[in-house]
mmCIF file of N, CA and C in Angstrom:
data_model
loop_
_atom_site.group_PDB
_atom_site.id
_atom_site.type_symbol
_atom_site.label_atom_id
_atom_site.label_comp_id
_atom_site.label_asym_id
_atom_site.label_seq_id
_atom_site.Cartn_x
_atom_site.Cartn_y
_atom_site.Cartn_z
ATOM 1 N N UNK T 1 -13.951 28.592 55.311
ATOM 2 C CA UNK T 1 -12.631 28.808 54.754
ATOM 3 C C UNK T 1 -11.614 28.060 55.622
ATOM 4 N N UNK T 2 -10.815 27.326 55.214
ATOM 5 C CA UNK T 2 -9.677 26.441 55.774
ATOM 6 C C UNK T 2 -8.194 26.811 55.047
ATOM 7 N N UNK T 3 -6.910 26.563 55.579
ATOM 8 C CA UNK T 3 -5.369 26.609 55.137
ATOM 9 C C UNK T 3 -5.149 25.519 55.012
ATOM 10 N N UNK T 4 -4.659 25.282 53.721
ATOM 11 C CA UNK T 4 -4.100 23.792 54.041
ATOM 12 C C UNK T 4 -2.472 23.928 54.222
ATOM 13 N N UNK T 5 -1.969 23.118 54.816
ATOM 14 C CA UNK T 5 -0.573 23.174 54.740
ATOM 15 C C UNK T 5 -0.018 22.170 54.208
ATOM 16 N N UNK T 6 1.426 22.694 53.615
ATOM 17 C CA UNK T 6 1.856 21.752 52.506
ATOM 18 C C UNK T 6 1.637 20.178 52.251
ATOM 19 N N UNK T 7 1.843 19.294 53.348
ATOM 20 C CA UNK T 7 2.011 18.118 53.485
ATOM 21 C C UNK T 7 0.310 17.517 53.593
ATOM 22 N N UNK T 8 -0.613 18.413 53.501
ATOM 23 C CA UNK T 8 -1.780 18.190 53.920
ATOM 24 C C UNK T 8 -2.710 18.394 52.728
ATOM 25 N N UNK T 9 -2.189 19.342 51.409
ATOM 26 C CA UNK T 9 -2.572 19.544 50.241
ATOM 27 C C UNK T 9 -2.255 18.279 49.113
ATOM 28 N N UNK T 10 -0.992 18.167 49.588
ATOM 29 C CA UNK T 10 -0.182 16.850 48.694
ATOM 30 C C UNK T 10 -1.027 15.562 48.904
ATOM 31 N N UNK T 11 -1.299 15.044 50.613
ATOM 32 C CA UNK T 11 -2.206 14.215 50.805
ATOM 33 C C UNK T 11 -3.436 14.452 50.143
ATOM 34 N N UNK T 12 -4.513 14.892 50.697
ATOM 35 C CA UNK T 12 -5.566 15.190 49.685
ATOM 36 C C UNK T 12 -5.155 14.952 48.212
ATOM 37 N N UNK T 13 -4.326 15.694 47.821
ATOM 38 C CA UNK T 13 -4.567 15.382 46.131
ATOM 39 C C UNK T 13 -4.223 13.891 45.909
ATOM 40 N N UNK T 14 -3.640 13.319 46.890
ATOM 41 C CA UNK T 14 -3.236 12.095 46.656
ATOM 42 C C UNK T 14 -4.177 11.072 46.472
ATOM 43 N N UNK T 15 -5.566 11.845 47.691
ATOM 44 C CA UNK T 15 -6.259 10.308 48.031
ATOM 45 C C UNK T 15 -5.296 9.530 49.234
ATOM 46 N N UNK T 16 -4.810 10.145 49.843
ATOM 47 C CA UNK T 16 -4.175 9.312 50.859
ATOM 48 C C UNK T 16 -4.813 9.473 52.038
ATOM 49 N N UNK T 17 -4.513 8.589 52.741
ATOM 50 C CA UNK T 17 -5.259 7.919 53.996
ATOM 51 C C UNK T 17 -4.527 8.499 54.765
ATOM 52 N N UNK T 18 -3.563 9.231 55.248
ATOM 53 C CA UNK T 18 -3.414 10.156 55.994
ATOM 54 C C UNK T 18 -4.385 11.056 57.046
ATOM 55 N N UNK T 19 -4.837 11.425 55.728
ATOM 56 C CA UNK T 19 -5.526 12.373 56.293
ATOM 57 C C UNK T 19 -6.979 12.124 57.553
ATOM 58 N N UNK T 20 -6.851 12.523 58.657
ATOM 59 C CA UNK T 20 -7.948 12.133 59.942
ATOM 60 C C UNK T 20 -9.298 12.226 59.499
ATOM 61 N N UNK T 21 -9.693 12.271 60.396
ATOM 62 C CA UNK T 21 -11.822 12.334 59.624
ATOM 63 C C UNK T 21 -11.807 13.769 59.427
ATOM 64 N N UNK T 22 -11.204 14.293 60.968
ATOM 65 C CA UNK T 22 -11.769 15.883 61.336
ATOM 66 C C UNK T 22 -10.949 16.868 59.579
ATOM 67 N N UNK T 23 -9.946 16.619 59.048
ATOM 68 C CA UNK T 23 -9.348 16.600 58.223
ATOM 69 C C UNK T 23 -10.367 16.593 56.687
ATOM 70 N N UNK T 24 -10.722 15.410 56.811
ATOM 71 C CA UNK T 24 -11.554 14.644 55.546
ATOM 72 C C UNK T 24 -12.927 15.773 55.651
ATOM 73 N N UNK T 25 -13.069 15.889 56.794
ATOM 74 C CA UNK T 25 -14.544 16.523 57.009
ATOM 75 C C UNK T 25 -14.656 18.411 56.594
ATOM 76 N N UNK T 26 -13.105 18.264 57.322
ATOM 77 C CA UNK T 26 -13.192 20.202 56.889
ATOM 78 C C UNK T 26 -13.293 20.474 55.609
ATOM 79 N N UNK T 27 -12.486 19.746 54.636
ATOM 80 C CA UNK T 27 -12.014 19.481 53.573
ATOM 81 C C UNK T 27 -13.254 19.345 52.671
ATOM 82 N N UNK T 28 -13.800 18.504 52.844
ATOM 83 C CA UNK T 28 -15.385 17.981 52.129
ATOM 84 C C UNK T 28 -16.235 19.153 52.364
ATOM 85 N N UNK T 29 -16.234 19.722 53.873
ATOM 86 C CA UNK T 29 -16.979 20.851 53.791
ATOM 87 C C UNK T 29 -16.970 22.091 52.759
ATOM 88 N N UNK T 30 -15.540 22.804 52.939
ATOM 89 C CA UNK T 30 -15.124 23.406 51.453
ATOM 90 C C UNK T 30 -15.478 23.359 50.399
ATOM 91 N N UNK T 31 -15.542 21.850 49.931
ATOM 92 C CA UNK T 31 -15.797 21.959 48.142
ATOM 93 C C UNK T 31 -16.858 22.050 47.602
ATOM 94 N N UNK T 32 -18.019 22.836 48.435
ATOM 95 C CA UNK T 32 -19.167 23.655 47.724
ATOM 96 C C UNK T 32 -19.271 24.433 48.088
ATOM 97 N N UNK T 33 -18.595 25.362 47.533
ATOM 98 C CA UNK T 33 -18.904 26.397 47.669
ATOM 99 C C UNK T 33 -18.467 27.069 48.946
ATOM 100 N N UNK T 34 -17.208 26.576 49.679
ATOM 101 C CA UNK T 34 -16.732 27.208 50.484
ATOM 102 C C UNK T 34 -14.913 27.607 49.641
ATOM 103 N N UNK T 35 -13.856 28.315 50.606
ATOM 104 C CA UNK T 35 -12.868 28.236 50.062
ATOM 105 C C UNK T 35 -11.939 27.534 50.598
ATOM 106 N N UNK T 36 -10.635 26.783 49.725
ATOM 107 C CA UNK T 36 -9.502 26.471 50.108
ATOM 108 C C UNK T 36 -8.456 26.923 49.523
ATOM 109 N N UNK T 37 -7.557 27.479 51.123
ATOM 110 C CA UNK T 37 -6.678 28.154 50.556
ATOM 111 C C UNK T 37 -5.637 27.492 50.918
ATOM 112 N N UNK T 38 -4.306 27.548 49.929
ATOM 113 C CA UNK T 38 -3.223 27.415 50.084
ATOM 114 C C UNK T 38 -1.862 28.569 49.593
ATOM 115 N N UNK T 39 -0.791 28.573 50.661
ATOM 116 C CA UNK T 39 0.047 29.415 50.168
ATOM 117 C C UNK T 39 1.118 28.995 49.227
ATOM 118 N N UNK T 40 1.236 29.985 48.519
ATOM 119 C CA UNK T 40 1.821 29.722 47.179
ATOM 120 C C UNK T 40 3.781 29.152 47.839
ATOM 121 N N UNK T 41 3.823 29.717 48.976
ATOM 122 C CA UNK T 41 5.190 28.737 49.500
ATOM 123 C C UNK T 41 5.245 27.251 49.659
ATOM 124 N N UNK T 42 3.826 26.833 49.437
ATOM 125 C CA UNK T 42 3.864 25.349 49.140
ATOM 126 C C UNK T 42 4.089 24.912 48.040
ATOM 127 N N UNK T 43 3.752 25.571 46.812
ATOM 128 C CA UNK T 43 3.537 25.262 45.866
ATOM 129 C C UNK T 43 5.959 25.516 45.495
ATOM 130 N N UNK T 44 6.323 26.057 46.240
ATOM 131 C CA UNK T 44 7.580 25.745 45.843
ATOM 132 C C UNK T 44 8.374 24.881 47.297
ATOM 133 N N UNK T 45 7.648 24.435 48.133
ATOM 134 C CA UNK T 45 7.967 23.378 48.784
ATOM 135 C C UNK T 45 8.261 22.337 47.660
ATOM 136 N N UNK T 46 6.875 21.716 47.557
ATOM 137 C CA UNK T 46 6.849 20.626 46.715
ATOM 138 C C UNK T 46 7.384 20.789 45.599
ATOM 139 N N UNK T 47 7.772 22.017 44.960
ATOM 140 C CA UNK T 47 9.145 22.105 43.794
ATOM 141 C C UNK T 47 9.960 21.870 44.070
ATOM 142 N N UNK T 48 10.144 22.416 45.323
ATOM 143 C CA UNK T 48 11.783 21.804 45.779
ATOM 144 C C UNK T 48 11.764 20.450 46.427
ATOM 145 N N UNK T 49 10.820 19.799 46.829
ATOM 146 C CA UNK T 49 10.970 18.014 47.036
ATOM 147 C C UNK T 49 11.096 17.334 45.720
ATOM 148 N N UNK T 50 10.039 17.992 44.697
ATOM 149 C CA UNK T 50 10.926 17.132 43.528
ATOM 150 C C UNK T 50 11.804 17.125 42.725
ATOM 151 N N UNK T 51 12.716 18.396 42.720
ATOM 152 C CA UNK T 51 13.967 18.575 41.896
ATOM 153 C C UNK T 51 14.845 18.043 43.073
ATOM 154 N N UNK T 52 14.555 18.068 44.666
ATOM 155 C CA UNK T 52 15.552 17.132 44.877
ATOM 156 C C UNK T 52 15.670 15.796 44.905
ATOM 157 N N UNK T 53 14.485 14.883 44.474
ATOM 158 C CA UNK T 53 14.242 13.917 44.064
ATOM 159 C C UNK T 53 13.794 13.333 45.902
ATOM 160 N N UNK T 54 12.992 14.518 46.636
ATOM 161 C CA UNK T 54 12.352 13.698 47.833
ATOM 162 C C UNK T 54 10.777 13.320 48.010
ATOM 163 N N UNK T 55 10.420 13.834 46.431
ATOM 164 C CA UNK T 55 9.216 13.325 46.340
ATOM 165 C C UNK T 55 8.739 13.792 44.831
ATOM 166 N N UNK T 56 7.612 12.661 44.675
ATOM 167 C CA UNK T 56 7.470 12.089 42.890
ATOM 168 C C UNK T 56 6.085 12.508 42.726
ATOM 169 N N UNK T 57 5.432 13.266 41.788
ATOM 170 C CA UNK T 57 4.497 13.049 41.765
ATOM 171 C C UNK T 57 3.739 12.538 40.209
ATOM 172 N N UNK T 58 2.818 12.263 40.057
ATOM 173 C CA UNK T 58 2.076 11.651 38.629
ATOM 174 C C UNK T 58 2.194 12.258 37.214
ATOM 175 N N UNK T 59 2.816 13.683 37.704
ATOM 176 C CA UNK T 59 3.124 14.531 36.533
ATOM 177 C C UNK T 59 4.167 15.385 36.887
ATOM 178 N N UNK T 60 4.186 16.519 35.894
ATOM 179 C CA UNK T 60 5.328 17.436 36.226
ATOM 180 C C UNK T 60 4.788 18.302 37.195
ATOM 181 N N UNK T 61 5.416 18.863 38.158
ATOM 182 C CA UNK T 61 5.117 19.456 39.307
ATOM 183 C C UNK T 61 3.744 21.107 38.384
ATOM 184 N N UNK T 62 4.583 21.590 37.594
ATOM 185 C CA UNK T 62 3.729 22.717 37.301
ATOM 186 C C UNK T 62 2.312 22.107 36.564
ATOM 187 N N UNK T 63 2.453 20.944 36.201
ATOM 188 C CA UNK T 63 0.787 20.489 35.467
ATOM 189 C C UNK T 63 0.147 20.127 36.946
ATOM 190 N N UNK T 64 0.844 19.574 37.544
ATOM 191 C CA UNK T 64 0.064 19.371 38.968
ATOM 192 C C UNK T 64 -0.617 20.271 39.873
ATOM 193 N N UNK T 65 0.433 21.341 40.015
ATOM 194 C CA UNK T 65 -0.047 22.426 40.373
ATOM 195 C C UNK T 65 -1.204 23.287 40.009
ATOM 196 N N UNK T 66 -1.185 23.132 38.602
ATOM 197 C CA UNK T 66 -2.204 23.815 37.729
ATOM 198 C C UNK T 66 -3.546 22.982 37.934
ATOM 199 N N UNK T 67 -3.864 21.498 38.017
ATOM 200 C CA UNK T 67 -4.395 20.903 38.060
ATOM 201 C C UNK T 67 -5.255 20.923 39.425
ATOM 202 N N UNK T 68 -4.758 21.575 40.288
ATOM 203 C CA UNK T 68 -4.921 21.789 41.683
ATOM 204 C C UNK T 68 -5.298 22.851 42.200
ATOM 205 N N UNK T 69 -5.265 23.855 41.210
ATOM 206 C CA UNK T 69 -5.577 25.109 41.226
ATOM 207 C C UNK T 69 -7.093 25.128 40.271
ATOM 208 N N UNK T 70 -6.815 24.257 39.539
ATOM 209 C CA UNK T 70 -8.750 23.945 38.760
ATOM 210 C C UNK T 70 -9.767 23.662 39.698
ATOM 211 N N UNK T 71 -9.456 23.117 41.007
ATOM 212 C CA UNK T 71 -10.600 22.995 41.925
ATOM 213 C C UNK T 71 -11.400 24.142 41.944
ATOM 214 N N UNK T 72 -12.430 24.299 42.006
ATOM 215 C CA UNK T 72 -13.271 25.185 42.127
ATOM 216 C C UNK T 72 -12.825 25.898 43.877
ATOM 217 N N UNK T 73 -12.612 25.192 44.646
ATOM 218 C CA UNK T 73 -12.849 25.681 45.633
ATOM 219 C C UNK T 73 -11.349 26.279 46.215
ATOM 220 N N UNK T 74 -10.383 25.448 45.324
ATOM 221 C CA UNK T 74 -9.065 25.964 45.948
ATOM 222 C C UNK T 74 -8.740 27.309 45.109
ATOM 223 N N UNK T 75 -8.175 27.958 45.913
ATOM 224 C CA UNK T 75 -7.249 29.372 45.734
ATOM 225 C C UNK T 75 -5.829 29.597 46.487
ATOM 226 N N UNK T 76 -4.839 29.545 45.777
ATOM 227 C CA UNK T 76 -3.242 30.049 45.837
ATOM 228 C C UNK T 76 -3.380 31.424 46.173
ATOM 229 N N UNK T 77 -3.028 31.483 47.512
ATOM 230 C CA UNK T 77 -2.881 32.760 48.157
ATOM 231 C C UNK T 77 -0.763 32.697 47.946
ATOM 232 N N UNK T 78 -0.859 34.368 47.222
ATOM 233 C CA UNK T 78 0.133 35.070 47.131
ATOM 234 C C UNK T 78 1.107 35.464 48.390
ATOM 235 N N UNK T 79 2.235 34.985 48.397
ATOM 236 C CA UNK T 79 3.180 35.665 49.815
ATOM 237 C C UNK T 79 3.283 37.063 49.248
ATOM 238 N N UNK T 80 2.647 37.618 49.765
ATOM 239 C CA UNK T 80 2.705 39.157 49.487
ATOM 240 C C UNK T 80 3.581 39.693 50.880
ATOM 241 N N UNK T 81 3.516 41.172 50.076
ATOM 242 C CA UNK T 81 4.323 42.005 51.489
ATOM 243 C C UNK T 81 3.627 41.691 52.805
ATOM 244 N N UNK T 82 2.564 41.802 52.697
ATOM 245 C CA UNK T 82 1.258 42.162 54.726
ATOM 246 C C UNK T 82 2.205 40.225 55.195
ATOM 247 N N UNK T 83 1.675 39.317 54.308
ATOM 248 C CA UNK T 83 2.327 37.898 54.905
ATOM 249 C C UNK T 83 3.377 37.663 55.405
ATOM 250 N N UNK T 84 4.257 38.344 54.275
ATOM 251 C CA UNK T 84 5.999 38.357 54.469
ATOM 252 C C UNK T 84 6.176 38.448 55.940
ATOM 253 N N UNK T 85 5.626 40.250 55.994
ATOM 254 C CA UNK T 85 6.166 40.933 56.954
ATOM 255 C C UNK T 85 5.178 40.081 58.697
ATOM 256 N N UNK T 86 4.498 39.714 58.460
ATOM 257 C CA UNK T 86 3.222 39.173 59.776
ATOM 258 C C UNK T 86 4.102 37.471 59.815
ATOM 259 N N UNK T 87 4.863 36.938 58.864
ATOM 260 C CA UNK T 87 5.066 36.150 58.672
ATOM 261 C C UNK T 87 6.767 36.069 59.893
ATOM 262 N N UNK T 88 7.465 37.594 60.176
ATOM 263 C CA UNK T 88 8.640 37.533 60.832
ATOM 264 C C UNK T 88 7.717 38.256 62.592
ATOM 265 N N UNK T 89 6.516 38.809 62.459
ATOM 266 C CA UNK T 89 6.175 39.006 63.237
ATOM 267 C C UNK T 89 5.145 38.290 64.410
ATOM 268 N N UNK T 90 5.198 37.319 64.444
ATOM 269 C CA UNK T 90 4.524 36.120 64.974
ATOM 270 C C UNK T 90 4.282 36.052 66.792
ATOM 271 N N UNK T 91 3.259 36.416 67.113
ATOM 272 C CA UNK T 91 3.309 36.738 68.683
ATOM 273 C C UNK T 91 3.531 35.201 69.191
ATOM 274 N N UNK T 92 4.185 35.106 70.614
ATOM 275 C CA UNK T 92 5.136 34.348 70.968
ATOM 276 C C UNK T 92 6.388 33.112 70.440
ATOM 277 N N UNK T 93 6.187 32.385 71.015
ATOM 278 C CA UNK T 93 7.616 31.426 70.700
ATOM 279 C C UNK T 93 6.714 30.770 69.355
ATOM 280 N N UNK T 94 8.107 30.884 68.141
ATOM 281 C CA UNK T 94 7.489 29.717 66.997
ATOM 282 C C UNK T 94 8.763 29.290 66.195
ATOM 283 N N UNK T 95 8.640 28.335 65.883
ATOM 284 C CA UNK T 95 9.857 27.903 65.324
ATOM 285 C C UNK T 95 10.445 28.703 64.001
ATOM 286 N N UNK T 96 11.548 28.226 63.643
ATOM 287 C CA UNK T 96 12.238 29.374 62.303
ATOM 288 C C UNK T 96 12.240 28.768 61.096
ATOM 289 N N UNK T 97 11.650 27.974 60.773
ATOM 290 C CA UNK T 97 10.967 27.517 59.319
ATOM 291 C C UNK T 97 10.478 28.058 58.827
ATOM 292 N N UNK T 98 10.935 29.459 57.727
ATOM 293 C CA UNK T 98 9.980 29.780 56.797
ATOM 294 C C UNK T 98 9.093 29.839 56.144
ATOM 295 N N UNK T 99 8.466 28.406 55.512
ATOM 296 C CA UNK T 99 7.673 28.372 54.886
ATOM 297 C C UNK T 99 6.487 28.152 56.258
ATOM 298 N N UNK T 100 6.789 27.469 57.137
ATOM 299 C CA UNK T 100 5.425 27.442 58.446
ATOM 300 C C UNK T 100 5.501 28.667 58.966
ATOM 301 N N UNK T 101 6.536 29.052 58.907
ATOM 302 C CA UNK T 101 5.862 30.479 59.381
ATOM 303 C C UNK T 101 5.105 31.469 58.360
ATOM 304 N N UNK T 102 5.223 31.193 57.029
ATOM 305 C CA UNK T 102 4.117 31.768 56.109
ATOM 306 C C UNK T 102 3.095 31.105 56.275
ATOM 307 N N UNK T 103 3.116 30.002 56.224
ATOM 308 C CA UNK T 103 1.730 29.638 56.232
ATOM 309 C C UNK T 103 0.839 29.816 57.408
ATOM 310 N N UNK T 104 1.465 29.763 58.584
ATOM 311 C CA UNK T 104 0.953 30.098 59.568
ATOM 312 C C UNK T 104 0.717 31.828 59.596
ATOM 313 N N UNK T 105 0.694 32.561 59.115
ATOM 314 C CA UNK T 105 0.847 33.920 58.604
ATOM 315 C C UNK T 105 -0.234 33.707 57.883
ATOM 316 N N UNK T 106 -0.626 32.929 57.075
ATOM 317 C CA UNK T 106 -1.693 33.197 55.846
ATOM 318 C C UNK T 106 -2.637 32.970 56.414
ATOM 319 N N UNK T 107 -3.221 31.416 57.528
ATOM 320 C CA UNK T 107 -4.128 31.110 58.150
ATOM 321 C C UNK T 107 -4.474 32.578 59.090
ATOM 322 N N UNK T 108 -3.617 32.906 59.742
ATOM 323 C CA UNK T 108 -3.932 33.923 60.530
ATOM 324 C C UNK T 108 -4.522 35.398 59.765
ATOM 325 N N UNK T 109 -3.705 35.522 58.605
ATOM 326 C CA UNK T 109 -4.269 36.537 58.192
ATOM 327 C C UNK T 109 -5.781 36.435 57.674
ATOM 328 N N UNK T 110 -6.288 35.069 57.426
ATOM 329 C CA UNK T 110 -7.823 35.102 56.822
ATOM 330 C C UNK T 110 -8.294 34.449 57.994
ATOM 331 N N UNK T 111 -7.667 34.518 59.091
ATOM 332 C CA UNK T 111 -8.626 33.943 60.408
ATOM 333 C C UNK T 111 -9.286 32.728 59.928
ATOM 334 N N UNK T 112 -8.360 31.841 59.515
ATOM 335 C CA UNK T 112 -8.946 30.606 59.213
ATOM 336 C C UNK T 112 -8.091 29.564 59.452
ATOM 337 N N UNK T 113 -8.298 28.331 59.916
ATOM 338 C CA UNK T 113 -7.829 27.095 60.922
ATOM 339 C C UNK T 113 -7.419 26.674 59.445
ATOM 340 N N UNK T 114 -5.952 26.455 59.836
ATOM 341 C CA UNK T 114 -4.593 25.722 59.082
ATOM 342 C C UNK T 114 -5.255 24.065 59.920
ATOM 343 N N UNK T 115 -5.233 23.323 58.490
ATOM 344 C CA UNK T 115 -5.205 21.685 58.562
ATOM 345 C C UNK T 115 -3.727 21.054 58.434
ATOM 346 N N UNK T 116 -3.134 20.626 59.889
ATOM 347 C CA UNK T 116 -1.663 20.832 59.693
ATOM 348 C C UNK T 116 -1.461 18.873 60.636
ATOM 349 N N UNK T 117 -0.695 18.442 60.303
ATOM 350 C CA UNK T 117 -0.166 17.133 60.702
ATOM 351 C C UNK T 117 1.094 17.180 61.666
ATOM 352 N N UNK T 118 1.663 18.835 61.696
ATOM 353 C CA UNK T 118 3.196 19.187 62.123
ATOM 354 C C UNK T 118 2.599 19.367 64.065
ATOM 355 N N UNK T 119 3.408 18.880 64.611
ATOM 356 C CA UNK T 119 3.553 18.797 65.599
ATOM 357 C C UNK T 119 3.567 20.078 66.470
ATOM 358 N N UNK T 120 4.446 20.789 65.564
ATOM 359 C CA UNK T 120 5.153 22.232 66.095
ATOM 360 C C UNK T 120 3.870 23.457 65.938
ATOM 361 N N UNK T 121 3.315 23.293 64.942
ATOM 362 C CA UNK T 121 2.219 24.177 64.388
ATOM 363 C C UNK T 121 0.993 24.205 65.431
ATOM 364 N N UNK T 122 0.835 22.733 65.427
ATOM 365 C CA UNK T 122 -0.352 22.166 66.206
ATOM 366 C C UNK T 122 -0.351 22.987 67.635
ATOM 367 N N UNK T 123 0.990 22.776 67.889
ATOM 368 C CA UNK T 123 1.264 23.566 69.728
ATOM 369 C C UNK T 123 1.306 24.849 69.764
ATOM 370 N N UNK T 124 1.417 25.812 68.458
ATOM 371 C CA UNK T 124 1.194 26.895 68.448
ATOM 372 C C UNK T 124 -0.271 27.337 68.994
ATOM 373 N N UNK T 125 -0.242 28.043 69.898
ATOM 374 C CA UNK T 125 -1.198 28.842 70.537
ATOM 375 C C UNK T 125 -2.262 29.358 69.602
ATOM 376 N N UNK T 126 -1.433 30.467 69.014
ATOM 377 C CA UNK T 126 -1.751 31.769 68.049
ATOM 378 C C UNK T 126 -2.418 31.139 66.606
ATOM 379 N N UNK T 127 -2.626 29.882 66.463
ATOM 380 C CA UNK T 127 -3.534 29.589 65.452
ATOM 381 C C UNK T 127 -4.008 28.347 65.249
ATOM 382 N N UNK T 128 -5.643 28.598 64.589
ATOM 383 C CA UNK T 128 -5.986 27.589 65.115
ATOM 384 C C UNK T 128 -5.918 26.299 64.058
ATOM 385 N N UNK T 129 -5.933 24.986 64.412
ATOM 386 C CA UNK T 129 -5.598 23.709 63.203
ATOM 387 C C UNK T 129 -6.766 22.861 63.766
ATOM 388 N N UNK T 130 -6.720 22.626 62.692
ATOM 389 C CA UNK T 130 -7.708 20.702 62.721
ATOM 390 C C UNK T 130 -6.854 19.945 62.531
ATOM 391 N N UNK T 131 -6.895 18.835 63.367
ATOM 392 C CA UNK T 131 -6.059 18.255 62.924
ATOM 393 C C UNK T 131 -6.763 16.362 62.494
#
């Protein structure tokens, strides 16, 4: 089981070269029959990059989404209350970005290594990334 985080889901679906081996490899591992999860605060990240016109994608954001959610292996984890709340409760120093701090909340809550490109995440102690 792996997290993807926003900028790291978008790649993948892209086919972009971004993404590192260790990345390519977790990723590949997953899609039999393992899971990938992503939090549903990504899924209105990237709503809100394209209604503000900071990023385009091949279709309308909700066919994309949907399209992305057909993977067999991916699953849209819900910001529920336990996330919300684990999400303001974060043991030591972490930055005040909402949505990384959910997501970093979601990885932690399924004890599973967030695939993250962010600098800030990466130096977080309290969870673990491939990067």
């Amino acid at each position: 089981m792996i997290v993807l985080d926003t900028h790291i889901l978008v790649w993948w679906a892209s086919g972009s070269q971004q993404l590192t081996p260790a990345m390519q490899k977790a990723i590949k591992a997953q899609l039999d029959g393992g899971r990938i999860l992503v939090s549903s605060i990504s899924a209105w990240e990237i709503a809100m990059l394209v209604a503000h016109g900071r990023m385009a994608l091949s279709m309308d954001v909700e066919r994309w989404l949907e399209t992305v959610g057909q993977i067999e292996a991916v699953r849209f984890v819900p910001v529920d209350n336990e996330i919300s709340i684990k999400s303001c409760q974060l043991p030591g120093e972490f930055h005040k970005d909402p949505a990384d701090r959910i997501i970093v909340a979601t990885a932690r809550q399924f004890a599973a290594p967030l695939l993250t490109a962010d600098e800030k995440i990466q130096s977080y102690p309290h969870v673990q990334t491939i990067r």
